[in-house]
CSV table of C-alpha atoms and ligand atoms in Angstrom, one decimal:
chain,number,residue,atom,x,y,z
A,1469,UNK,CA,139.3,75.7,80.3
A,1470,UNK,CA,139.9,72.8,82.7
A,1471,UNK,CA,140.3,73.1,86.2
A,1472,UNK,CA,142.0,71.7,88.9
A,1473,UNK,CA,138.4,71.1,90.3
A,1474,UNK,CA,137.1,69.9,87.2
A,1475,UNK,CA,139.8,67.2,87.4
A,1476,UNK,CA,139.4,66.0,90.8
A,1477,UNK,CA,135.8,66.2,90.0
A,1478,UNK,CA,136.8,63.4,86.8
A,1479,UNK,CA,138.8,61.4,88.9
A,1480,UNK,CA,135.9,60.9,91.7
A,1481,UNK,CA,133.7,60.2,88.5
A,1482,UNK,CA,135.9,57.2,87.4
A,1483,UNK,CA,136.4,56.1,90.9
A,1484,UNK,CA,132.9,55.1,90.9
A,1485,UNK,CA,132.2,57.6,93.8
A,1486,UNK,CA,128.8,59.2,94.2
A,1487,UNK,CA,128.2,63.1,93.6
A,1488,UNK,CA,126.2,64.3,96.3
A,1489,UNK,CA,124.2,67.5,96.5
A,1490,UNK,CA,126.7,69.4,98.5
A,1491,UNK,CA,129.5,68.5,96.3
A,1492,UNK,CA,131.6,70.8,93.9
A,1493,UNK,CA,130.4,70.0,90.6
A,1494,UNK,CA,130.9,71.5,87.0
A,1495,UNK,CA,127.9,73.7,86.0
A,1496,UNK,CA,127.8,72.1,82.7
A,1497,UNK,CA,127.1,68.7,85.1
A,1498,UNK,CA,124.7,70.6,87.0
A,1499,UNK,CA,122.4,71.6,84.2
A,1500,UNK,CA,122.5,68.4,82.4
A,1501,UNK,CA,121.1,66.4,85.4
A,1502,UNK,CA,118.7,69.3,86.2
A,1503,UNK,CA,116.9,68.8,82.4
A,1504,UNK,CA,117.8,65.3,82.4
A,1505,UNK,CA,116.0,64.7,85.4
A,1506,UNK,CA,113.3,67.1,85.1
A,1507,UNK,CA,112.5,65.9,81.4
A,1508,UNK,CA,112.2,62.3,83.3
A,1509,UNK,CA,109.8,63.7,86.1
A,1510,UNK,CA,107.5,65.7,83.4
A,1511,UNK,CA,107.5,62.5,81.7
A,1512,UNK,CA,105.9,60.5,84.5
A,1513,UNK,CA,103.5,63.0,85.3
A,1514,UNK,CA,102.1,63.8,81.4
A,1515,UNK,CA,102.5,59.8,81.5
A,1516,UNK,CA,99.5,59.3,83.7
A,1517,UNK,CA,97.3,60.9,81.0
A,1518,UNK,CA,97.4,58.2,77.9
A,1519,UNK,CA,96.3,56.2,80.8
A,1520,UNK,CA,94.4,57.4,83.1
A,1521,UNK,CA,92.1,57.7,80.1
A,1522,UNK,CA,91.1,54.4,80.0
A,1523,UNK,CA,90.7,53.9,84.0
A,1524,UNK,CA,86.7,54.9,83.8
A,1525,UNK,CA,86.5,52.2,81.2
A,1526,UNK,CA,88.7,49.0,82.7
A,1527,UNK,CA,87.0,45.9,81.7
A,1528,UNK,CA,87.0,44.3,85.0
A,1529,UNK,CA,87.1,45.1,88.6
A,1530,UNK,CA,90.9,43.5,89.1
A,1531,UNK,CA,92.4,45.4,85.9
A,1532,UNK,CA,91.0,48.7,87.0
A,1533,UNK,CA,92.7,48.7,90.4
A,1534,UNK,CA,95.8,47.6,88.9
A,1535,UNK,CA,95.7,50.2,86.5
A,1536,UNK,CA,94.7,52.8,89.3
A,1537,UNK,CA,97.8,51.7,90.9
A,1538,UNK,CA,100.2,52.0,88.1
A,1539,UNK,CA,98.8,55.5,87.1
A,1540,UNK,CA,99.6,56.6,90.8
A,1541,UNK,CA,102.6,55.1,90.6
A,1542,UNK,CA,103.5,57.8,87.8
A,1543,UNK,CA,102.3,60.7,89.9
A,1544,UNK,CA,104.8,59.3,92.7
A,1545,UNK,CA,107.7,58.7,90.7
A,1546,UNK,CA,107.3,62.5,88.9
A,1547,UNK,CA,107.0,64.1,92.4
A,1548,UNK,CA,109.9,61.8,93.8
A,1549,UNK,CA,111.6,63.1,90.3
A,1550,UNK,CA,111.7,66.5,91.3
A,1551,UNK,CA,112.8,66.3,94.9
A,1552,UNK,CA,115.5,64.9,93.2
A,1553,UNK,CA,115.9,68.0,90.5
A,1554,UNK,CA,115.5,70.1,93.7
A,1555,UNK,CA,118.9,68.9,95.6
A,1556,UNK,CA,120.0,70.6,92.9
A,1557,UNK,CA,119.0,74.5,93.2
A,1558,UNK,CA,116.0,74.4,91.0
A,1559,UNK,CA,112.3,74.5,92.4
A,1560,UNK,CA,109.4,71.9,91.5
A,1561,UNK,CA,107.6,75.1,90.7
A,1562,UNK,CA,109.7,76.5,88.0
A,1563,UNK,CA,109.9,73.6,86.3
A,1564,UNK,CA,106.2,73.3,86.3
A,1565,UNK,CA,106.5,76.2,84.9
A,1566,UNK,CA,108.6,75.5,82.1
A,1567,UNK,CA,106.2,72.2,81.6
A,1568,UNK,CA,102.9,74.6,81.3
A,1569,UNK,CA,104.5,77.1,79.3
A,1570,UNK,CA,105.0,74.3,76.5
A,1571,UNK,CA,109.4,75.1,77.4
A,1572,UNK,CA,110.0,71.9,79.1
A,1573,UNK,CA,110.5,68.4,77.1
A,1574,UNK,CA,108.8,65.1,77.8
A,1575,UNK,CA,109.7,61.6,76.6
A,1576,UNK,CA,108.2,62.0,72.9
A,1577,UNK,CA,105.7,58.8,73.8
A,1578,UNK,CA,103.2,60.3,75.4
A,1579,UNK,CA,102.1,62.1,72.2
A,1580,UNK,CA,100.0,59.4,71.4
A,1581,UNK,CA,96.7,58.2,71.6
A,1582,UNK,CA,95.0,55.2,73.7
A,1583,UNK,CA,92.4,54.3,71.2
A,1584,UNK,CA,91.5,50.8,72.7
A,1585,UNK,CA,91.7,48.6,76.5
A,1586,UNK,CA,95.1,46.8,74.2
A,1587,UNK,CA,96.8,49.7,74.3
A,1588,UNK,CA,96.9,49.6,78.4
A,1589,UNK,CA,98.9,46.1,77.8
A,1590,UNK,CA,100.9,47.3,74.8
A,1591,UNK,CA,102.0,50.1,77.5
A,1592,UNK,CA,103.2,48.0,79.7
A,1593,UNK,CA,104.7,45.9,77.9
A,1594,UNK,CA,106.6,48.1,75.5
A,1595,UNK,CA,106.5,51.4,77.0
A,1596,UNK,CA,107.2,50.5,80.2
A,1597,UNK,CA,109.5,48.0,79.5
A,1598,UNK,CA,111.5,50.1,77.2
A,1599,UNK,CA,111.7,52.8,80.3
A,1600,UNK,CA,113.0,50.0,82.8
A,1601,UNK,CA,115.7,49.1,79.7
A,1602,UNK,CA,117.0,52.7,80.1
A,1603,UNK,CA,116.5,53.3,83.6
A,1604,UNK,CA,117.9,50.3,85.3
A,1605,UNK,CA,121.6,51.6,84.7
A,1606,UNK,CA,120.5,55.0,86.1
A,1607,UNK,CA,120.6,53.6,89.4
A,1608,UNK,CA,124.2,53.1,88.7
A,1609,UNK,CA,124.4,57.3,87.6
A,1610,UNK,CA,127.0,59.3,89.5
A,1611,UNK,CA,124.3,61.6,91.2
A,1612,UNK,CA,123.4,59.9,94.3
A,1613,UNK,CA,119.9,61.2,94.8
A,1614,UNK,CA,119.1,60.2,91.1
A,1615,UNK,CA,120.4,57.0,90.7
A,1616,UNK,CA,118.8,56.4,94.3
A,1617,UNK,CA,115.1,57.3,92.9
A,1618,UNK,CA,116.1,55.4,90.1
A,1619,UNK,CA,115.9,51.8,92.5
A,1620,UNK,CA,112.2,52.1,93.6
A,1621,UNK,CA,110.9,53.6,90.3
A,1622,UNK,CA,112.7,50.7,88.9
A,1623,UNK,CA,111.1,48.2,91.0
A,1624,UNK,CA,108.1,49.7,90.9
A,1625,UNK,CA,108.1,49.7,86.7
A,1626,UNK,CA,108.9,46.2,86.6
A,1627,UNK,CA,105.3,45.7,88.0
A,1628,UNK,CA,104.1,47.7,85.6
A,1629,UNK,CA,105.4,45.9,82.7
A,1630,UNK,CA,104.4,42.3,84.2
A,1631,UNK,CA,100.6,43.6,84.2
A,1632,UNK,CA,101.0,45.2,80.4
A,1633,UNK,CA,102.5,41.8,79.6
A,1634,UNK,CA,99.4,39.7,81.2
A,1635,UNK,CA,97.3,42.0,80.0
A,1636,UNK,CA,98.3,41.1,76.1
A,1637,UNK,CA,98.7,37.7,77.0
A,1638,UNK,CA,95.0,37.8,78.3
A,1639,UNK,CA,93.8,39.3,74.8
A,1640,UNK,CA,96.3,37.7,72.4
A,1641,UNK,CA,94.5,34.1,73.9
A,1642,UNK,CA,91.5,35.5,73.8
A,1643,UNK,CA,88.6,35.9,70.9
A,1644,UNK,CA,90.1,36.6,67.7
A,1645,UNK,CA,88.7,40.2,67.8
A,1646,UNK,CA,90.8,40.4,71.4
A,1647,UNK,CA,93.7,39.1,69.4
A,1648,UNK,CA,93.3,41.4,66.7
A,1649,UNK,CA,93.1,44.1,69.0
A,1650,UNK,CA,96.3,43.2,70.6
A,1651,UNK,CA,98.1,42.7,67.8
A,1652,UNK,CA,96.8,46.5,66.4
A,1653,UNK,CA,98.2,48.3,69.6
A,1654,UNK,CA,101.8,46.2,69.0
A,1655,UNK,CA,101.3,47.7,65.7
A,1656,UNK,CA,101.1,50.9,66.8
A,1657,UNK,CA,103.2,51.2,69.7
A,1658,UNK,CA,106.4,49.2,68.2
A,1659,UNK,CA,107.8,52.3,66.5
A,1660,UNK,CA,106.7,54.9,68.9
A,1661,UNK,CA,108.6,52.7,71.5
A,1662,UNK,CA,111.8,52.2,70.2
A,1663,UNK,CA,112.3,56.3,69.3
A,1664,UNK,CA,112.0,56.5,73.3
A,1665,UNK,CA,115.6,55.5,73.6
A,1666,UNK,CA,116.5,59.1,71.9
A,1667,UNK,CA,118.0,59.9,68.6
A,1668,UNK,CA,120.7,57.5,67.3
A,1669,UNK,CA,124.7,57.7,68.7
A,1670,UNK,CA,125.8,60.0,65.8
A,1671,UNK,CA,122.9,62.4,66.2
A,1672,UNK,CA,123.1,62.0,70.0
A,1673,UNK,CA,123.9,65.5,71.5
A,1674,UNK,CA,124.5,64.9,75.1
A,1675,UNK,CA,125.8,61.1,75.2
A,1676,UNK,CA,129.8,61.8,74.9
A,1677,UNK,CA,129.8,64.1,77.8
A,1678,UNK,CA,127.2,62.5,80.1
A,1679,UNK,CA,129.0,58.9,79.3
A,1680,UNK,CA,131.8,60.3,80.8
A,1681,UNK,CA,130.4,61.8,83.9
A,1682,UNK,CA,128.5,58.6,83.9
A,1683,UNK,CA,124.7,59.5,83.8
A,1684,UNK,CA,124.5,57.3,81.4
A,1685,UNK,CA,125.8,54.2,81.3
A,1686,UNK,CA,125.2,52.7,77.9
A,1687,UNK,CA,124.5,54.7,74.4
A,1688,UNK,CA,121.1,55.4,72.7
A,1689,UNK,CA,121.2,52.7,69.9
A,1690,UNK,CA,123.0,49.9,73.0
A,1691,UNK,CA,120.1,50.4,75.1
A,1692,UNK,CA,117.5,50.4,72.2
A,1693,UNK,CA,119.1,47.3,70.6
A,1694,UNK,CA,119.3,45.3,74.0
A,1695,UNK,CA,115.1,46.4,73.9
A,1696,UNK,CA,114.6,45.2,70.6
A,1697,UNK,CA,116.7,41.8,71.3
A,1698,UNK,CA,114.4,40.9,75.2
A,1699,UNK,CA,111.4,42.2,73.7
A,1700,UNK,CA,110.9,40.0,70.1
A,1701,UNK,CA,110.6,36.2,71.9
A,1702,UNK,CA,108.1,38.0,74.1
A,1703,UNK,CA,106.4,39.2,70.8
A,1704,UNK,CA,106.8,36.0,70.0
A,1705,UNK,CA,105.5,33.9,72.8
A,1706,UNK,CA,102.2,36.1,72.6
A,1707,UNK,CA,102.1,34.6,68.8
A,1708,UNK,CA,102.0,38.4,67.6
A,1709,UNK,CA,103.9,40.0,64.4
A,1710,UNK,CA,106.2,42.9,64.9
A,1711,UNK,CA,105.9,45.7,62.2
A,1712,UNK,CA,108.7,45.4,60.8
A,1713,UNK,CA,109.7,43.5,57.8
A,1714,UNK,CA,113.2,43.8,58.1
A,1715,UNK,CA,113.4,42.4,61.4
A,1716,UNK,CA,115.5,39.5,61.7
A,1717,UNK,CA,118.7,37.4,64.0
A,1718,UNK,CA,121.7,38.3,63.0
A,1719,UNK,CA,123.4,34.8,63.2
A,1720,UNK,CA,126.6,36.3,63.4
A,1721,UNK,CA,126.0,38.9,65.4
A,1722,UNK,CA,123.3,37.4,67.5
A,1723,UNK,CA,120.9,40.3,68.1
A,1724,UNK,CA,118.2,40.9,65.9
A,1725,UNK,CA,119.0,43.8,62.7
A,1726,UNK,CA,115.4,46.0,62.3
A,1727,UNK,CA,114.4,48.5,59.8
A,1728,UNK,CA,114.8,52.6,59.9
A,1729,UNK,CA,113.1,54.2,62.6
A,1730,UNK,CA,111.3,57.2,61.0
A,1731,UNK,CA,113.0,59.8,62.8
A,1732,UNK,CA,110.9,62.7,60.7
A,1733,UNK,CA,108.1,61.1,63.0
A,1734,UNK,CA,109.9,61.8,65.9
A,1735,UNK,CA,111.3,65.1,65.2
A,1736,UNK,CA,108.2,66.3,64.2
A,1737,UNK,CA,107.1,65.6,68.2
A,1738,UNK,CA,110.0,67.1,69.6
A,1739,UNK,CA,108.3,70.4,67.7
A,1740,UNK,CA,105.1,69.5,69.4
A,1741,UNK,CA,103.4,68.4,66.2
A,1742,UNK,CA,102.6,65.0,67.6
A,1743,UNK,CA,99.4,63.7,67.4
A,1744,UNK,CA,98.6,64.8,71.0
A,1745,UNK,CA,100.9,67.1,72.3
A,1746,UNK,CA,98.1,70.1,72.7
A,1747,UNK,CA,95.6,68.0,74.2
A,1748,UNK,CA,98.2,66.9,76.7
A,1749,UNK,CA,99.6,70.3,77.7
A,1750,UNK,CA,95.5,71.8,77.6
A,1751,UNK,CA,95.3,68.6,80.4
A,1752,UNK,CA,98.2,69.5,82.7
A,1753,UNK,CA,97.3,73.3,82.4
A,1754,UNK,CA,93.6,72.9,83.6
A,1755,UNK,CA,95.1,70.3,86.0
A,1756,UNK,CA,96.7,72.9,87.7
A,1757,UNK,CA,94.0,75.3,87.2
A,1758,UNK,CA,91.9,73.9,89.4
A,1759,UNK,CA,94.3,72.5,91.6
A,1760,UNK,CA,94.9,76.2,92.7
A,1761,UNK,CA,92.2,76.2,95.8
A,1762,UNK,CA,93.9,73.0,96.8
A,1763,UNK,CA,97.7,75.2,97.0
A,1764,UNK,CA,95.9,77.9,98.4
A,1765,UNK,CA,94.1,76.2,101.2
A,1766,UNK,CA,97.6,74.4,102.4
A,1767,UNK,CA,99.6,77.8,102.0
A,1768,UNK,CA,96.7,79.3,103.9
A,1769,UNK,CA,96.8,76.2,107.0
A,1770,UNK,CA,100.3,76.1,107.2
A,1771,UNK,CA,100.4,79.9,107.5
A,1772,UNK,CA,97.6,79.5,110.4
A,1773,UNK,CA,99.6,77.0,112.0
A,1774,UNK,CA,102.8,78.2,112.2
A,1775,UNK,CA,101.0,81.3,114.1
A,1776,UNK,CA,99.5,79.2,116.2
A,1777,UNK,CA,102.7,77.7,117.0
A,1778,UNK,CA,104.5,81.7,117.6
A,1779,UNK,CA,102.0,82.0,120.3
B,3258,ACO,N1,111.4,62.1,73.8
B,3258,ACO,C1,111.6,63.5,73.9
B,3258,ACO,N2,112.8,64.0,73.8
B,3258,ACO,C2,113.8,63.2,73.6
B,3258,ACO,C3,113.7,61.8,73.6
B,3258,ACO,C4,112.4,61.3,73.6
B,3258,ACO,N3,112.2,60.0,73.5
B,3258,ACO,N4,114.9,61.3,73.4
B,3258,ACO,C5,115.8,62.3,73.4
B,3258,ACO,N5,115.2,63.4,73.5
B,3258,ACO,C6,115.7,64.8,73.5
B,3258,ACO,C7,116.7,65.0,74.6
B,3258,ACO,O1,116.0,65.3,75.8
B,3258,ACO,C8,117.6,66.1,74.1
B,3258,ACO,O2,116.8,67.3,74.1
B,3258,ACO,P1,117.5,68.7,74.8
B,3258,ACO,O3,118.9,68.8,74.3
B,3258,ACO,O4,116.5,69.8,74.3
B,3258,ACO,O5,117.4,68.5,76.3
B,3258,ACO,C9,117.6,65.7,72.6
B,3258,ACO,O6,116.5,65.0,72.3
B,3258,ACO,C10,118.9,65.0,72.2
B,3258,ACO,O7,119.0,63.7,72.8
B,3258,ACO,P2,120.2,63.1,73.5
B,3258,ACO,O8,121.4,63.9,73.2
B,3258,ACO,O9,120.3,61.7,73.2
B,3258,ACO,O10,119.8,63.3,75.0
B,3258,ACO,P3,120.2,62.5,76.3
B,3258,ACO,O11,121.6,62.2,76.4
B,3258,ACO,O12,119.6,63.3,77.5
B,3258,ACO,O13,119.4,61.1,76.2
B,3258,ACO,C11,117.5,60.0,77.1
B,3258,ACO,C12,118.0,61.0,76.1
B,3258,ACO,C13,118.0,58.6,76.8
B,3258,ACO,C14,115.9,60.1,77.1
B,3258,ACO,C15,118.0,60.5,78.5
B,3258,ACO,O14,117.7,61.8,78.8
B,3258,ACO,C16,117.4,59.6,79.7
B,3258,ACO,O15,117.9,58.5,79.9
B,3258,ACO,N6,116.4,60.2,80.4
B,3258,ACO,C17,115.9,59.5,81.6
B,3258,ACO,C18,114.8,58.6,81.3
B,3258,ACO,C19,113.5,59.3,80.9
B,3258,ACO,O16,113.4,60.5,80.8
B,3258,ACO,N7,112.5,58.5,80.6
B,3258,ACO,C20,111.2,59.1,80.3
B,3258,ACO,C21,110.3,58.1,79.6
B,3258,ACO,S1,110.0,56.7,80.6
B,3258,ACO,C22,108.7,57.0,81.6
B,3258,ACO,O17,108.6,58.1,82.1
B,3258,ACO,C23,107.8,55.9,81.9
């Protein structure tokens, strides 16, 4: 059934107007943005964990505070994430919750492992720069608060991806072991990368209806194509092979074709059968575990305080 409020709420939509907290808004808009968004925050934070596994072992003084500040960079943008799922009548508790109770989805890449210092680059590089490929036109989404976070996580990715890009550059001129190491993590990370973008249009479930509220601004396959089409000269440039045989320009198109993404793969880590997925819920749960005399101590001196201020 449509509504007269439904569409008013269309026309504002199309008028390029921003939705703000306190607006009317469909329900069906409501929850969309609230798993949207808070997919995107548990994403930052289970994000810091590939990572932050390597931070111990940085090879020099310079990459391990750059990598310090990316990882915290994560934890900003996941925290910034759910204020933003908050304007929205849902707490940053129950979607903890959800996150720790193995409910909530997170972007399928960070079921993998960091086996070796290249993969830090090949993050960067790919991973991040496949996020900033998707998440550029969500500063353009029709919630304001979102597509508001969305300009200094944006900004804040691009350095990310400049360091994962030196970082390979550092390695694929390096020793030939370096450049063999760099060229493994490509290998490893092309595939995982380009399932990021989500399922393709025709299996898409949410991308008719949030196209036309206008979270998202260009299709799954678009956005993965435009990705495949900035990232192979830079693949390139580093004197690295892609893994994938059928990759090649399309003179008449002029974007690259590529092979078939194994979408069993990625299904499979939907399920939670990735090759991580435990070991990074078992992280976030002890996490909070002993994070719990950390809550406790503030609930306790805010409690102590706001007596103090009664009197
Ligand atoms: N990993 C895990 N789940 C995914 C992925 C992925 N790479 N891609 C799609 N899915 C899930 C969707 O969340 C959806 O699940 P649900 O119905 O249970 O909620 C299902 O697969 C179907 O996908 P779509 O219909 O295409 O879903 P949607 O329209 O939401 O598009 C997309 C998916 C592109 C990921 C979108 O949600 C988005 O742009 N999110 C914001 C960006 C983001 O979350 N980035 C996280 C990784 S980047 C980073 O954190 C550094």
């Amino acid at each position: 059934l449509v509504t007269q409020d439904d569409i008013r709420f269309q026309e504002r939509i199309d008028a390029e107007d921003k939705i703000e907290p306190r607006d009317w808004m469909p329900d069906g808009y409501r929850r969309t943005l609230v798993r949207q968004i808070a997919q995107h925050a548990h994403s930052e934070i289970v994000g810091m964990l590939p990572e932050g596994n390597w931070i111990t072992r940085a090879p020099s003084l310079r990459r391990k505070v750059a990598l310090l500040a990316k990882v915290q960079d994560e934890g900003g943008h996941g925290l910034y994430l759910y204020s933003a799922a908050e304007t929205l009548g849902v707490s940053r508790d129950e979607l903890v919750e959800q996150l720790l109770a193995g409910k909530a989805k997170y972007s399928s890449i960070f079921n993998y492992p960091t086996l070796t210092w290249a993969d830090i680059g090949a993050i960067g590089w790919l991973v991040d720069g496949a996020a900033i490929m998707n998440q550029v036109p969500l500063c353009r989404c029709s919630y304001g608060p979102y597509a508001r976070a969305m300009v200094r996580v944006c900004r804040e990715e691009s350095f990310h991806q400049r360091q994962g890009y030196e970082l390979m550059l550092a390695l694929a001129n390096g020793t030939a072991e370096q450049k063999r190491m760099a060229q493994d993590s490509l290998n490893r990370w092309w595939w995982p990368s380009l399932m990021m973008f989500g399922p393709s249009d025709d299996q898409s479930a949410h991308s008719a209806q949030n196209m036309a509220w206008k979270i998202k601004r260009f299709s799954n396959d678009d956005l993965r194509q435009r990705f495949v089409d900035a990232t192979v000269p830079q693949a390139e440039f580093l004197g690295l092979t892609i893994p994938d045989p059928d990759l090649r320009l399309n003179a008449e198109t002029g974007h690259y074709d590529f092979g078939a993404i194994d979408w069993t793969e990625f299904n499979e880590i939907l399920k939670g059968n990735g090759p991580c997925n435990r070991e990074r819920l078992e992280a976030r749960r002890k996490a909070w575990d002993e994070g719990a005399w950390v809550r406790e101590a503030a609930t306790a001196h805010a409690a102590k305080r706001a007596q103090r201020e009664m009197k």
